[in-house]
Amino acid sequence: MPLPERPMPAETLHARLQQEGVTQRDLLRSHDSRIPGTHTGWIDVDIHALTPLFLGTAGEDGKENRPFVINEAPAVPGSALRGLVRNQLRLLTGGETGPVNTPQLFFRAPVSSADNPRSRTVMQELHRLYRDERHGTPPSLPSNPMPAGFLRHEDGKWRIYPIATERPLKIQLEHLKEDFEECFSDLPPFPLPPEPGQENEEKRENYIPAEYHREFQHLKVTALCPEIDVPKKNATYEYNYWAMAVLPEGEAMEEGDEEAVRQRLDHRWKNRKSQDFRRALEENRHEAAPIRELTCVLVLTGVAAGGRKNAYLFPDEGAGAPLDVPDDLVALMESASQVTQFQERNFPNDEDVAVGRADPGRPAVRDNKYGSFARNTPEPVWYRTDDSGRVVSFGRSGGYRVAVGDTETTPIERAVPAAVLSPQHAKNHAPGRAVDVPRALFGDIDLFGAEERVTAARGRISFGSAVSTGGAPEYPHPLRVELLNPGRLCFANYVVQPARNKWGTRPDLLTWAHEDDIRLGGYKVYLHRYDGDQRFRDMSPSEDRKGDTERDIRPIDKGAGFSGRITFTNLTSAELGGLLRALLLGNPPGGGDQHNPTHAHKIGMGKALGLGSVHIRPRLYLVAPEARFESLDPDAGIRAADRTEVSDHLAAFDGALTEWERSEAVRLRRAGPDDWRSIARVEALLLATQWRDRLPWECTRPMDLKEYALYPVLPTIQERFSYCEAHRRPS
């Protein structure tokens, strides 16, 4: 759903009160007092499950996850209902937003770089533009290497000392394993990864991934490297940066070591097709090449699987002039969202350092995760500099993803309009900024300016849990589903692609977003997808062992009913209308047919799998506090609002929303909406929440990894519905 340039200000819904002299400050702090001209009461909500529904609790290892219950009755937690309503209100009014779970934006790289023309073209174009924009040059061997050096923390400052050689040395993992077994008796085994497609289950199960290779990480060794006396343009020149063998640190090369180096060099050159290598073999250059002995630090850069077959060696002598590294860049790289599982396991805190190593002084990062940079010892890194020589990015591998292109702002800050970016994701926000509608209704910690003694305000809406009304049977059998958290690539789906004319089937279609030329496409929504129970019967657990990301869940079956209550205090008619609109969406004031409604919500887990579609029917009750104060009758001052009154509140909100969007259209010099339904953002929401006229199952099928890699940046919801409607099969 598209982002607005600015959120709808909450004061748009307070206009009538402000005309009567009530300030926004008084209204937002009125949860414990009465404001004349506002409405207080509650909304009873009846929730009907249109598909199986799962809001559960984590089960013990190996056991299925059961539904959330209150007094042994299945229930929808109040927190889940609150999140649903707040999100719908945010979508309607264009409220503040931020990243899903990480402050970094990464490009989406095709995974089929070798077997698809589009993917190859995209990858080449991606690398060219991405690296050019990072003020660097492609690491095309042998002429333009990626700079590397040692990151040091000294005198309270961070610096990178470039390595003495043009680039780090490489060594094949196969050679490394052989040398470890023969010369390093005090090290544990170093098994190689299974080859792609290898069916040796025993080898696959016994392989220790590189995440757990920290005993080898930053190990001091003596590297044996041939010195080939040829021009740089000669293909064999690259072997000046290939170590053919390693020895323990300080151990001198013997005759047998030199022979092994030359045999490996001879074997590798025979497998190369270049004329330069054939000529080198004919001239016996490997026999004449002297062997350099370099003291190096071993660097493992990631999971050694598939195409990853090499390790790196950083010469630790003769470092170049230091380059200053901004503190905030280091802080960003050490953030919990940036530290990967590989980094966490390979770079532990001080207590987990292998015996006999120097204390690196690694403090735990946020949330007690490890993976920070050493304070007491140098750490090998690759880096980029701008034209002035300033370090703009660095990482623990040569192909690191750039987390930030400018140390003053993050990619998210550049991708989201400043007025829409929530404060926890921006550096330039201060308390007292314009209040959007969700913050005004639900409260926040910084609703008022710094001049106020207290900047927070409590929300004027509260949510109770919705408990089963008796018709909530569990699904006949558990479902085995794959439930994943949004990862660092999650934003790639929502990013607006600047070159829209590249959509389609052209092989040069770009499926990535560059961090300096991007715009967040909008808010995330899930479409309804359901065509019968057969889909879920196919998810029955098998006898096979579960994968790491698979869970066995026991959802509540479709047809289940829940009843809950939402209470509110001092809402204006337009605010109350906004709350009702978030519950009703485009349904009529009475909610419509609960078994086959026009619009429905999504709640709980497994939304992308077709779980969690529910219809909500609200029943509004208003309270007159004066009447209740004057009578002991428990029903005094309470009345149920009829559909006409509900329609009036909805009209107040719809009218205020339309007028705001029209004023924005004038400011931005574009056509304004005819009514609230024709606002592009609302139109997208009403399409996404369609139940009765939802898209066919095949139009909402999740993509596999290869499809995702080659798929264009997602079109708008309107474009998707138009395309699918034009190709809808006759029922």
XYZ file of C-alpha atoms in Angstrom:
731
model
C 0.000 0.000 0.000
C 1.434 3.406 -0.960
C 3.000 5.730 1.587
C 1.720 9.301 1.846
C 4.018 12.309 1.854
C 2.637 13.261 5.266
C 0.463 11.420 7.784
C -3.045 12.726 8.354
C -2.707 14.950 11.462
C -4.826 13.935 14.424
C -6.029 17.526 14.784
C -7.996 17.010 11.552
C -10.343 14.856 13.639
C -10.411 17.436 16.471
C -11.511 20.485 14.471
C -14.938 20.847 16.074
C -13.587 20.607 19.616
C -10.828 23.095 18.892
C -13.442 25.568 17.692
C -14.991 25.246 21.152
C -11.662 26.041 22.836
C -10.507 22.509 23.706
C -6.818 22.117 22.868
C -5.274 18.964 21.501
C -3.121 18.749 24.614
C -6.198 18.685 26.859
C -7.846 16.019 24.724
C -4.829 13.705 24.585
C -4.454 13.841 28.367
C -8.135 13.329 29.132
C -8.177 9.598 29.809
C -9.086 10.233 33.470
C -11.474 13.180 32.990
C -14.553 14.111 30.986
C -14.402 16.352 27.885
C -17.818 17.724 26.832
C -18.663 17.067 23.206
C -16.789 13.744 23.082
C -17.989 10.155 23.289
C -17.267 7.483 25.891
C -18.393 3.863 25.793
C -17.462 0.513 24.377
C -17.696 -1.635 21.272
C -18.580 -5.299 21.580
C -16.925 -7.219 18.761
C -18.054 -10.563 17.389
C -15.232 -12.294 15.521
C -16.029 -15.077 13.053
C -13.220 -17.226 11.624
C -13.559 -17.586 7.849
C -10.489 -19.840 7.623
C -8.531 -21.824 10.210
C -6.974 -19.417 12.685
C -3.853 -19.710 14.808
C -2.884 -17.441 17.655
C -0.787 -19.724 19.767
C 1.941 -20.162 22.277
C 5.353 -21.693 21.715
C 5.322 -25.392 22.506
C 8.121 -27.492 23.883
C 10.710 -28.792 21.456
C 9.229 -31.514 19.300
C 5.649 -30.818 20.380
C 2.922 -29.035 18.469
C 2.032 -25.431 19.241
C -1.408 -25.107 20.809
C -3.922 -22.235 20.582
C -3.892 -19.374 23.074
C -6.494 -20.001 25.794
C -8.080 -18.087 28.675
C -9.622 -20.315 31.363
C -9.207 -23.255 28.965
C -11.231 -21.479 26.255
C -9.551 -20.493 22.964
C -9.149 -16.729 22.700
C -7.858 -13.870 20.568
C -5.471 -11.884 22.818
C -6.331 -8.246 23.353
C -2.834 -7.333 22.202
C -3.453 -9.026 18.836
C -6.779 -7.229 18.425
C -5.148 -3.937 19.377
C -2.377 -4.468 16.832
C -4.881 -5.292 14.103
C -6.998 -2.174 14.710
C -4.024 0.144 15.087
C -2.499 -1.126 11.858
C -5.753 -0.702 9.920
C -6.103 2.830 11.266
C -2.505 3.531 10.257
C -3.200 2.270 6.740
C -6.349 4.388 6.442
C -4.753 7.619 7.641
C -1.160 7.141 6.452
C 0.375 6.912 9.914
C 4.045 6.750 10.788
C 6.098 3.731 9.813
C 9.606 2.301 9.909
C 11.562 -0.851 9.059
C 10.217 -4.256 9.951
C 13.164 -5.412 12.023
C 16.395 -3.834 10.807
C 17.751 -0.375 10.009
C 19.471 -1.599 6.855
C 18.203 -1.842 3.282
C 19.903 -4.428 1.104
C 19.585 -5.082 -2.593
C 17.797 -8.209 -3.730
C 20.339 -10.249 -5.669
C 19.241 -12.943 -8.144
C 20.129 -16.430 -6.963
C 20.301 -18.054 -10.407
C 23.256 -16.075 -11.672
C 24.534 -18.851 -13.928
C 21.493 -20.391 -15.604
C 19.220 -17.514 -16.561
C 19.936 -14.692 -19.072
C 17.905 -12.149 -17.131
C 19.582 -13.069 -13.884
C 23.067 -12.783 -15.373
C 22.315 -9.386 -16.874
C 20.726 -8.147 -13.684
C 23.673 -9.304 -11.608
C 26.199 -7.586 -13.847
C 24.247 -4.343 -13.877
C 23.653 -4.544 -10.145
C 27.334 -4.962 -9.355
C 28.385 -2.206 -11.740
C 25.980 0.398 -10.398
C 26.217 -0.678 -6.788
C 29.996 -0.638 -6.578
C 30.365 2.525 -8.660
C 28.003 4.297 -6.288
C 30.054 3.080 -3.326
C 33.076 4.985 -4.698
C 34.862 1.719 -5.309
C 35.804 -0.471 -8.220
C 34.711 -3.995 -9.066
C 37.019 -6.659 -7.619
C 37.785 -8.038 -11.075
C 41.047 -9.925 -10.773
C 43.774 -9.093 -11.092
C 43.741 -5.326 -11.542
C 41.060 -3.802 -9.273
C 40.961 -5.469 -5.854
C 38.679 -4.750 -2.928
C 40.727 -2.850 -0.284
C 41.429 -4.738 2.923
C 43.129 -4.003 6.206
C 43.093 -4.388 9.975
C 40.524 -2.546 12.068
C 42.078 -1.307 15.312
C 40.705 0.503 18.342
C 43.401 2.703 19.827
C 43.436 5.933 21.810
C 39.637 5.881 21.860
C 39.402 5.959 18.053
C 38.788 3.413 15.304
C 41.244 3.124 12.421
C 41.843 0.760 9.508
C 45.459 -0.066 8.657
C 45.628 -1.256 5.008
C 47.474 -4.525 4.460
C 50.859 -4.389 2.761
C 49.813 -6.489 -0.254
C 47.469 -5.332 -2.981
C 44.770 -7.650 -1.699
C 44.431 -10.580 0.733
C 45.787 -13.959 -0.280
C 43.460 -16.858 -1.035
C 43.782 -20.532 -0.241
C 41.499 -23.391 -1.212
C 39.607 -24.972 1.673
C 40.687 -28.384 0.401
C 44.372 -27.433 0.728
C 43.700 -25.817 4.093
C 42.137 -29.020 5.407
C 45.108 -31.122 4.257
C 47.620 -28.761 5.867
C 45.675 -28.618 9.141
C 45.624 -32.415 9.372
C 49.334 -32.746 8.608
C 50.915 -29.772 10.391
C 48.488 -28.478 13.074
C 48.119 -31.299 15.584
C 46.418 -29.150 18.234
C 43.448 -28.134 16.052
C 40.090 -29.951 15.796
C 39.003 -31.549 12.487
C 38.203 -29.227 9.604
C 35.679 -31.156 7.431
C 34.856 -29.834 3.991
C 31.263 -29.027 3.070
C 29.312 -31.478 0.916
C 29.363 -30.671 -2.762
C 26.148 -29.229 -4.255
C 23.789 -32.106 -5.002
C 25.874 -34.579 -3.017
C 23.690 -37.308 -1.534
C 26.110 -38.503 1.123
C 23.826 -38.056 4.121
C 26.481 -39.090 6.629
C 28.921 -36.479 5.354
C 26.188 -33.867 5.243
C 25.161 -34.549 8.848
C 28.740 -34.678 10.153
C 29.859 -31.497 8.418
C 30.554 -28.665 10.830
C 29.452 -25.403 9.167
C 31.856 -22.486 9.074
C 29.770 -20.717 11.711
C 31.330 -23.079 14.212
C 34.920 -22.723 12.966
C 35.949 -20.075 15.463
C 38.978 -22.149 16.542
C 40.383 -21.422 13.072
C 39.213 -17.818 12.809
C 42.112 -15.309 12.876
C 44.629 -18.109 13.355
C 48.241 -16.976 12.813
C 49.915 -19.055 10.078
C 52.839 -18.931 7.671
C 51.535 -18.800 4.102
C 53.562 -20.239 1.219
C 52.855 -18.243 -1.914
C 54.536 -18.436 -5.361
C 55.999 -15.237 -6.787
C 55.187 -15.169 -10.515
C 57.289 -12.676 -12.470
C 54.795 -11.674 -15.193
C 52.919 -8.445 -16.090
C 49.626 -7.778 -14.313
C 47.642 -8.329 -17.496
C 48.920 -11.909 -17.665
C 46.320 -14.304 -16.226
C 48.930 -16.141 -14.148
C 49.696 -12.937 -12.230
C 46.770 -13.631 -9.906
C 48.693 -16.551 -8.393
C 50.899 -14.031 -6.639
C 47.884 -13.813 -4.317
C 47.184 -17.533 -3.995
C 48.732 -19.379 -1.063
C 49.418 -22.974 -2.019
C 49.975 -24.144 1.562
C 50.084 -22.973 5.184
C 52.373 -23.879 8.089
C 52.141 -23.094 11.805
C 53.300 -19.573 12.624
C 57.087 -19.280 12.775
C 57.750 -22.701 11.223
C 60.239 -22.594 8.342
C 59.481 -24.152 4.959
C 61.192 -27.469 4.304
C 61.914 -29.282 1.051
C 58.744 -31.348 1.237
C 56.642 -28.226 1.765
C 58.109 -26.568 -1.322
C 57.452 -29.674 -3.397
C 53.809 -29.735 -2.266
C 53.421 -26.084 -3.242
C 54.726 -26.709 -6.759
C 52.580 -29.835 -7.207
C 49.440 -27.930 -6.249
C 50.380 -25.067 -8.553
C 51.022 -27.482 -11.419
C 47.671 -29.212 -10.819
C 45.740 -25.951 -10.769
C 47.359 -24.558 -13.895
C 46.599 -27.746 -15.826
C 42.884 -27.198 -15.126
C 42.905 -23.646 -16.454
C 42.003 -23.036 -20.099
C 43.739 -19.704 -20.622
C 46.632 -19.580 -23.082
C 48.707 -17.834 -20.401
C 48.488 -20.888 -18.142
C 49.339 -23.325 -20.923
C 52.367 -21.224 -21.817
C 53.399 -21.044 -18.141
C 53.298 -24.840 -17.892
C 55.327 -25.256 -21.063
C 57.944 -22.840 -19.717
C 57.977 -24.568 -16.284
C 57.414 -21.261 -14.534
C 56.078 -23.009 -11.449
C 59.464 -24.714 -11.110
C 61.338 -21.409 -11.358
C 59.025 -19.251 -9.259
C 60.426 -18.465 -5.803
C 58.182 -19.235 -2.818
C 57.412 -16.372 -0.435
C 56.835 -17.019 3.256
C 54.345 -14.543 4.739
C 53.032 -14.412 8.295
C 49.272 -14.094 7.869
C 45.988 -14.115 9.746
C 43.448 -16.686 8.518
C 39.967 -15.320 7.735
C 36.886 -17.484 7.140
C 34.183 -15.309 5.625
C 30.998 -17.360 5.835
C 29.307 -20.683 5.333
C 31.598 -22.765 3.156
C 28.924 -24.307 0.982
C 28.121 -24.305 -2.711
C 30.439 -21.895 -4.500
C 32.344 -20.870 -1.362
C 35.580 -22.874 -1.608
C 38.298 -20.496 -0.399
C 39.583 -18.899 2.771
C 41.581 -15.657 2.994
C 44.956 -14.771 4.477
C 45.795 -11.235 5.632
C 49.558 -10.470 5.778
C 50.083 -8.778 9.139
C 53.378 -7.039 8.414
C 54.119 -3.657 6.893
C 50.664 -2.091 7.214
C 49.982 1.186 5.392
C 48.967 4.601 6.751
C 45.856 4.410 8.966
C 42.390 5.521 7.819
C 39.971 6.965 10.378
C 36.639 5.148 10.783
C 33.591 7.081 12.109
C 32.360 5.839 15.482
C 28.731 5.764 14.344
C 29.656 3.491 11.420
C 31.183 1.000 13.856
C 28.119 1.326 16.097
C 25.841 0.537 13.167
C 27.891 -2.499 12.157
C 27.702 -3.764 15.746
C 23.927 -3.336 16.037
C 22.030 -6.498 16.868
C 20.137 -6.319 13.583
C 23.387 -6.198 11.584
C 25.248 -9.006 13.355
C 24.601 -12.296 11.579
C 24.594 -15.793 13.046
C 27.981 -16.424 11.440
C 29.478 -13.340 13.121
C 27.887 -14.154 16.465
C 29.371 -17.644 16.548
C 32.772 -16.783 15.073
C 33.394 -13.666 17.155
C 32.204 -14.484 20.688
C 32.613 -12.465 23.843
C 35.760 -12.604 25.944
C 34.700 -15.612 28.027
C 34.288 -17.861 24.979
C 37.621 -17.160 23.341
C 39.616 -20.304 22.532
C 42.251 -21.237 25.090
C 45.641 -19.730 24.399
C 44.384 -16.803 22.330
C 44.894 -13.159 23.221
C 41.898 -11.499 24.848
C 40.258 -9.564 21.970
C 38.032 -7.481 24.231
C 34.690 -7.952 22.502
C 31.755 -6.477 24.441
C 28.326 -7.998 23.938
C 26.140 -5.999 21.576
C 22.485 -5.164 22.210
C 20.237 -8.013 23.425
C 23.369 -9.811 24.715
C 24.332 -10.966 21.251
C 27.991 -11.453 20.386
C 29.795 -10.556 17.199
C 31.207 -7.121 18.052
C 34.612 -5.869 16.933
C 37.729 -6.457 19.018
C 38.949 -3.616 21.234
C 42.296 -5.143 22.181
C 43.440 -6.877 18.994
C 43.369 -5.985 15.278
C 40.571 -7.436 13.172
C 40.723 -8.158 9.398
C 38.105 -6.273 7.347
C 37.371 -5.202 3.784
C 36.405 -1.573 3.275
C 35.437 1.212 0.872
C 36.509 4.847 0.786
C 35.074 7.873 -0.975
C 37.043 10.235 -3.203
C 38.454 12.032 -0.170
C 39.785 8.822 1.370
C 37.105 8.662 4.088
C 35.957 5.149 5.038
C 32.266 4.917 4.110
C 31.652 1.207 4.708
C 33.408 -1.960 5.806
C 32.652 -5.580 6.567
C 34.027 -8.960 7.507
C 33.948 -10.365 3.969
C 34.893 -9.106 0.533
C 31.280 -9.227 -0.608
C 29.796 -7.564 2.459
C 26.466 -5.834 2.089
C 26.748 -2.118 2.633
C 24.637 -1.190 5.630
C 24.900 2.548 5.245
C 26.149 4.864 2.514
C 26.237 8.019 4.617
C 27.102 7.968 8.295
C 24.726 10.868 8.952
C 21.555 9.137 7.755
C 20.445 5.554 7.306
C 18.960 4.150 4.095
C 15.542 4.011 5.759
C 15.684 7.727 6.490
C 16.274 8.382 2.814
C 13.660 5.869 1.681
C 10.760 7.113 3.821
C 9.366 10.673 3.774
C 10.625 12.413 6.910
C 7.128 13.179 8.176
C 6.112 9.503 7.942
C 9.210 8.016 9.586
C 8.589 6.974 13.172
C 11.031 8.418 15.741
C 12.763 5.214 16.781
C 14.080 4.908 13.226
C 15.181 8.510 12.623
C 17.844 10.702 14.176
C 16.194 14.026 13.420
C 12.903 13.483 15.238
C 12.252 15.171 18.556
C 9.260 15.016 20.925
C 6.450 17.341 19.975
C 6.272 16.556 16.248
C 2.845 16.544 14.601
C 0.662 13.807 16.099
C -0.798 11.303 13.658
C -4.129 9.554 14.250
C -2.875 6.215 15.672
C -0.617 7.968 18.202
C -3.446 10.265 19.279
C -5.809 7.355 19.947
C -3.377 4.755 21.280
C -0.943 7.032 23.127
C 2.826 7.409 22.877
C 5.825 8.378 24.969
C 6.648 11.579 23.067
C 3.360 13.226 22.141
C 4.391 16.577 23.588
C 7.378 18.866 23.171
C 10.478 18.941 25.327
C 9.144 22.027 27.100
C 6.513 19.795 28.754
C 7.461 18.177 32.042
C 5.843 14.930 30.860
C 5.936 14.144 27.137
C 3.934 10.895 27.243
C 0.183 10.408 27.165
C -1.880 7.318 27.765
C -4.152 6.029 25.020
C -7.904 6.578 25.098
C -8.697 3.092 23.774
C -8.181 -0.259 25.493
C -8.704 -3.797 24.221
C -9.822 -6.886 26.061
C -9.262 -10.405 24.808
C -11.967 -11.980 22.659
C -12.911 -15.348 24.164
C -14.516 -18.283 22.378
C -18.318 -18.271 22.396
C -18.418 -22.060 22.290
C -18.085 -22.621 18.577
C -14.294 -22.873 18.450
C -13.306 -26.462 17.674
C -9.667 -27.231 17.077
C -8.577 -28.302 13.630
C -8.808 -32.092 13.188
C -5.046 -32.503 12.905
C -1.929 -30.366 13.354
C -0.495 -28.512 10.366
C 3.202 -28.472 9.542
C 3.994 -24.964 8.388
C 7.087 -22.892 7.762
C 6.894 -19.706 9.798
C 9.668 -17.182 9.250
C 10.346 -13.758 10.672
C 10.882 -10.939 8.169
C 14.583 -10.877 7.377
C 17.024 -8.270 6.168
C 15.750 -8.579 2.608
C 12.129 -8.016 3.592
C 12.036 -4.426 2.370
C 13.064 -5.337 -1.170
C 9.470 -6.324 -1.840
C 8.064 -2.936 -0.949
C 10.618 -0.659 -2.568
C 9.432 1.466 -5.466
C 11.594 0.858 -8.514
C 12.612 4.199 -10.042
C 12.827 2.891 -13.619
C 9.230 1.737 -14.023
C 9.688 1.320 -17.785
C 11.919 -1.681 -17.028
C 9.031 -3.777 -15.751
C 7.982 -6.668 -17.919
C 9.992 -9.449 -19.487
C 13.105 -7.561 -20.587
C 16.318 -9.352 -19.550
C 17.781 -6.155 -18.118
C 14.976 -5.805 -15.570
C 16.402 -4.556 -12.288
C 15.037 -6.392 -9.271
C 16.928 -4.431 -6.671
C 16.817 -1.062 -4.949
C 19.928 1.030 -4.510
C 20.218 2.630 -1.117
C 20.780 6.125 -2.544
C 17.933 6.020 -5.062
C 15.003 4.348 -3.397
C 11.583 5.061 -2.012
C 9.711 2.745 0.282
C 6.699 1.498 -1.637
C 4.336 1.462 1.298
C 2.775 -0.528 4.083
C 2.724 -4.313 4.139
C -0.606 -6.149 3.779
C -1.592 -9.795 3.324
C -4.204 -10.776 0.760
C -6.907 -13.308 1.595
C -6.257 -16.703 0.044
C -8.597 -19.627 0.619
C -10.291 -22.132 -1.677
C -11.262 -24.941 0.652
C -9.829 -27.211 3.309
C -7.913 -29.428 0.887
C -4.984 -26.981 0.974
C -4.632 -27.437 4.716
C -5.087 -31.192 4.598
C -1.966 -31.248 2.448
C -0.051 -29.658 5.350
C -0.441 -32.709 7.602
C 2.819 -33.569 9.381
C 4.757 -36.408 7.806
C 7.058 -38.877 9.482
C 10.048 -36.959 8.152
C 12.061 -34.896 10.573
C 11.001 -31.260 10.815
C 13.217 -28.568 9.377
C 14.658 -25.783 11.510
C 11.974 -23.315 10.392
C 9.015 -25.701 10.450
C 6.436 -25.837 13.213
C 3.534 -28.147 13.948
C 0.580 -25.982 14.918
C -2.982 -26.838 15.935
C -5.196 -23.984 14.679
C -8.802 -23.243 15.526
C -11.077 -24.456 12.742
C -13.060 -22.138 10.494
C -16.481 -21.168 11.810
C -15.129 -20.440 15.286
C -16.688 -17.496 17.100
C -15.139 -15.097 19.624
C -16.559 -12.211 21.613
C -14.547 -9.304 23.003
C -14.807 -5.672 24.034
C -13.049 -2.435 23.135
C -13.526 0.484 25.535
C -12.905 4.127 24.692
C -12.893 7.483 26.463
C -13.382 11.008 25.122
C -13.304 10.289 21.395
C -14.569 12.885 18.963
C -17.221 11.762 16.490
C -14.584 11.586 13.736
C -12.174 9.591 15.952
C -14.948 7.161 16.872
C -15.767 6.895 13.188
C -12.118 6.076 12.488
C -12.182 3.290 15.076
C -15.380 1.891 13.567
C -14.000 2.186 10.040
C -10.895 0.225 11.060
C -13.219 -2.553 12.278
C -15.762 -2.436 9.447
C -13.484 -1.568 6.540
C -15.894 -1.312 3.582
C -18.646 -3.406 5.165
C -22.034 -1.814 6.037
C -22.622 -0.409 9.565
C -24.087 -3.698 10.760
C -21.055 -5.651 9.576
C -22.761 -7.514 6.737
C -22.875 -11.271 6.216
C -20.426 -12.811 8.681
C -20.168 -16.032 6.661
C -19.397 -14.352 3.326
C -18.596 -10.682 3.966
C -17.424 -8.144 1.423
C -14.300 -7.343 3.465
C -12.411 -9.256 6.154
C -9.325 -8.910 8.345
C -6.207 -11.061 8.720
C -4.943 -11.930 12.187
C -2.556 -14.391 13.796
C 0.217 -16.505 12.289
C 0.467 -18.081 8.860
C -1.271 -15.268 6.979
C 0.656 -15.972 3.775
C -0.451 -19.616 3.969
C -4.145 -18.709 4.009
C -4.680 -18.787 7.774
C -6.215 -16.023 9.864
C -9.062 -14.534 7.774
C -11.754 -13.232 10.130
C -14.893 -11.096 9.951
C -15.519 -8.574 12.730
C -18.985 -7.249 13.593
C -18.918 -4.244 15.960
C -21.812 -3.228 18.222
C -21.486 0.304 19.583
C -22.634 1.320 23.086
C -22.400 4.898 24.331
C -22.289 6.016 27.945
C -23.552 9.284 29.426
C -21.326 9.738 32.523
C -23.678 12.352 34.047
C -26.642 9.968 33.953
C -24.650 7.162 35.531
C -23.451 9.506 38.249
C -27.035 10.460 39.115
C -28.476 6.916 39.296
C -27.639 3.598 40.917
C -29.343 1.717 38.100
C -26.618 -0.373 36.401
C -28.171 0.415 33.011
C -28.422 4.141 33.594
C -26.831 6.278 30.882
C -26.053 3.321 28.591
C -27.615 3.029 25.172
C -26.922 0.972 22.078
C -26.220 3.077 19.008
C -28.371 2.276 15.991
C -27.064 1.969 12.452
C -27.963 5.558 11.629
C -25.789 6.869 14.459
C -22.969 4.529 13.485
C -23.263 5.836 9.920
C -23.007 9.423 11.196
C -19.746 8.682 13.012
C -18.375 6.894 9.949
C -19.347 9.857 7.772
C -17.528 12.247 10.124
C -14.307 10.271 9.748
C -14.707 9.637 6.024
C -15.359 13.333 5.395
C -12.352 14.474 7.437
C -10.099 11.962 5.660
C -11.344 13.068 2.237
C -10.854 16.765 3.007
C -7.311 16.135 4.221
C -6.413 14.195 1.075
C -7.925 16.932 -1.091
C -5.819 19.576 0.650
C -2.730 17.403 0.128
C -3.634 17.044 -3.547
C -3.762 20.826 -3.912
C -0.380 21.162 -2.176
C 1.194 18.495 -4.392
C -0.610 19.730 -7.528
C -2.373 16.525 -8.380
C -6.002 15.454 -8.777
C -7.897 15.037 -5.522
C -10.186 12.122 -4.556
C -13.938 12.182 -5.183
C -14.633 10.462 -1.866
C -12.830 8.433 0.779
C -12.990 5.220 -1.264
C -11.139 6.804 -4.208
C -8.067 7.708 -2.122
C -5.317 5.520 -3.630
C -4.185 4.210 -0.251
C -7.733 3.382 0.881
C -8.574 1.861 -2.488
C -5.592 -0.476 -2.092
C -6.688 -1.416 1.434
C -10.233 -2.206 0.322
C -8.890 -4.385 -2.479
C -6.475 -6.192 -0.167
C -9.230 -6.923 2.372
C -11.753 -8.241 -0.172
C -13.094 -11.590 0.904
C -16.132 -12.254 -1.263
C -14.289 -11.140 -4.429
C -10.795 -12.184 -3.342
C -8.246 -13.183 -5.932
C -8.074 -16.839 -7.004
C -5.689 -19.073 -5.101
C -3.245 -19.279 -7.991
C -2.948 -15.466 -8.101
C -1.738 -15.345 -4.492
C 0.612 -18.330 -4.497
C 3.881 -17.700 -2.616
C 6.953 -17.648 -4.857
C 9.799 -20.060 -4.444
C 13.338 -18.719 -4.136
C 14.144 -18.721 -7.851
C 10.868 -17.019 -8.755
C 11.503 -14.407 -6.113
C 14.980 -13.725 -7.474
C 13.697 -13.086 -10.987
C 10.406 -11.379 -10.178
C 9.986 -7.644 -10.749
C 9.586 -5.302 -7.824
C 6.016 -5.871 -6.696
C 3.388 -3.853 -8.581
C 0.680 -1.927 -6.759
C -2.309 -3.804 -5.387
C -4.495 -2.067 -7.964
C -2.248 -3.313 -10.795
C -2.198 -6.826 -9.397
C -5.993 -6.994 -9.106
C -6.472 -5.523 -12.587
C -4.135 -8.107 -14.090
C -5.654 -11.033 -12.212
C -9.209 -9.923 -12.971
C -8.372 -9.748 -16.674
C -6.987 -13.300 -16.546
C -9.446 -14.778 -14.047
C -10.666 -18.188 -15.100
C -14.458 -18.631 -15.410
C -15.890 -20.238 -12.286
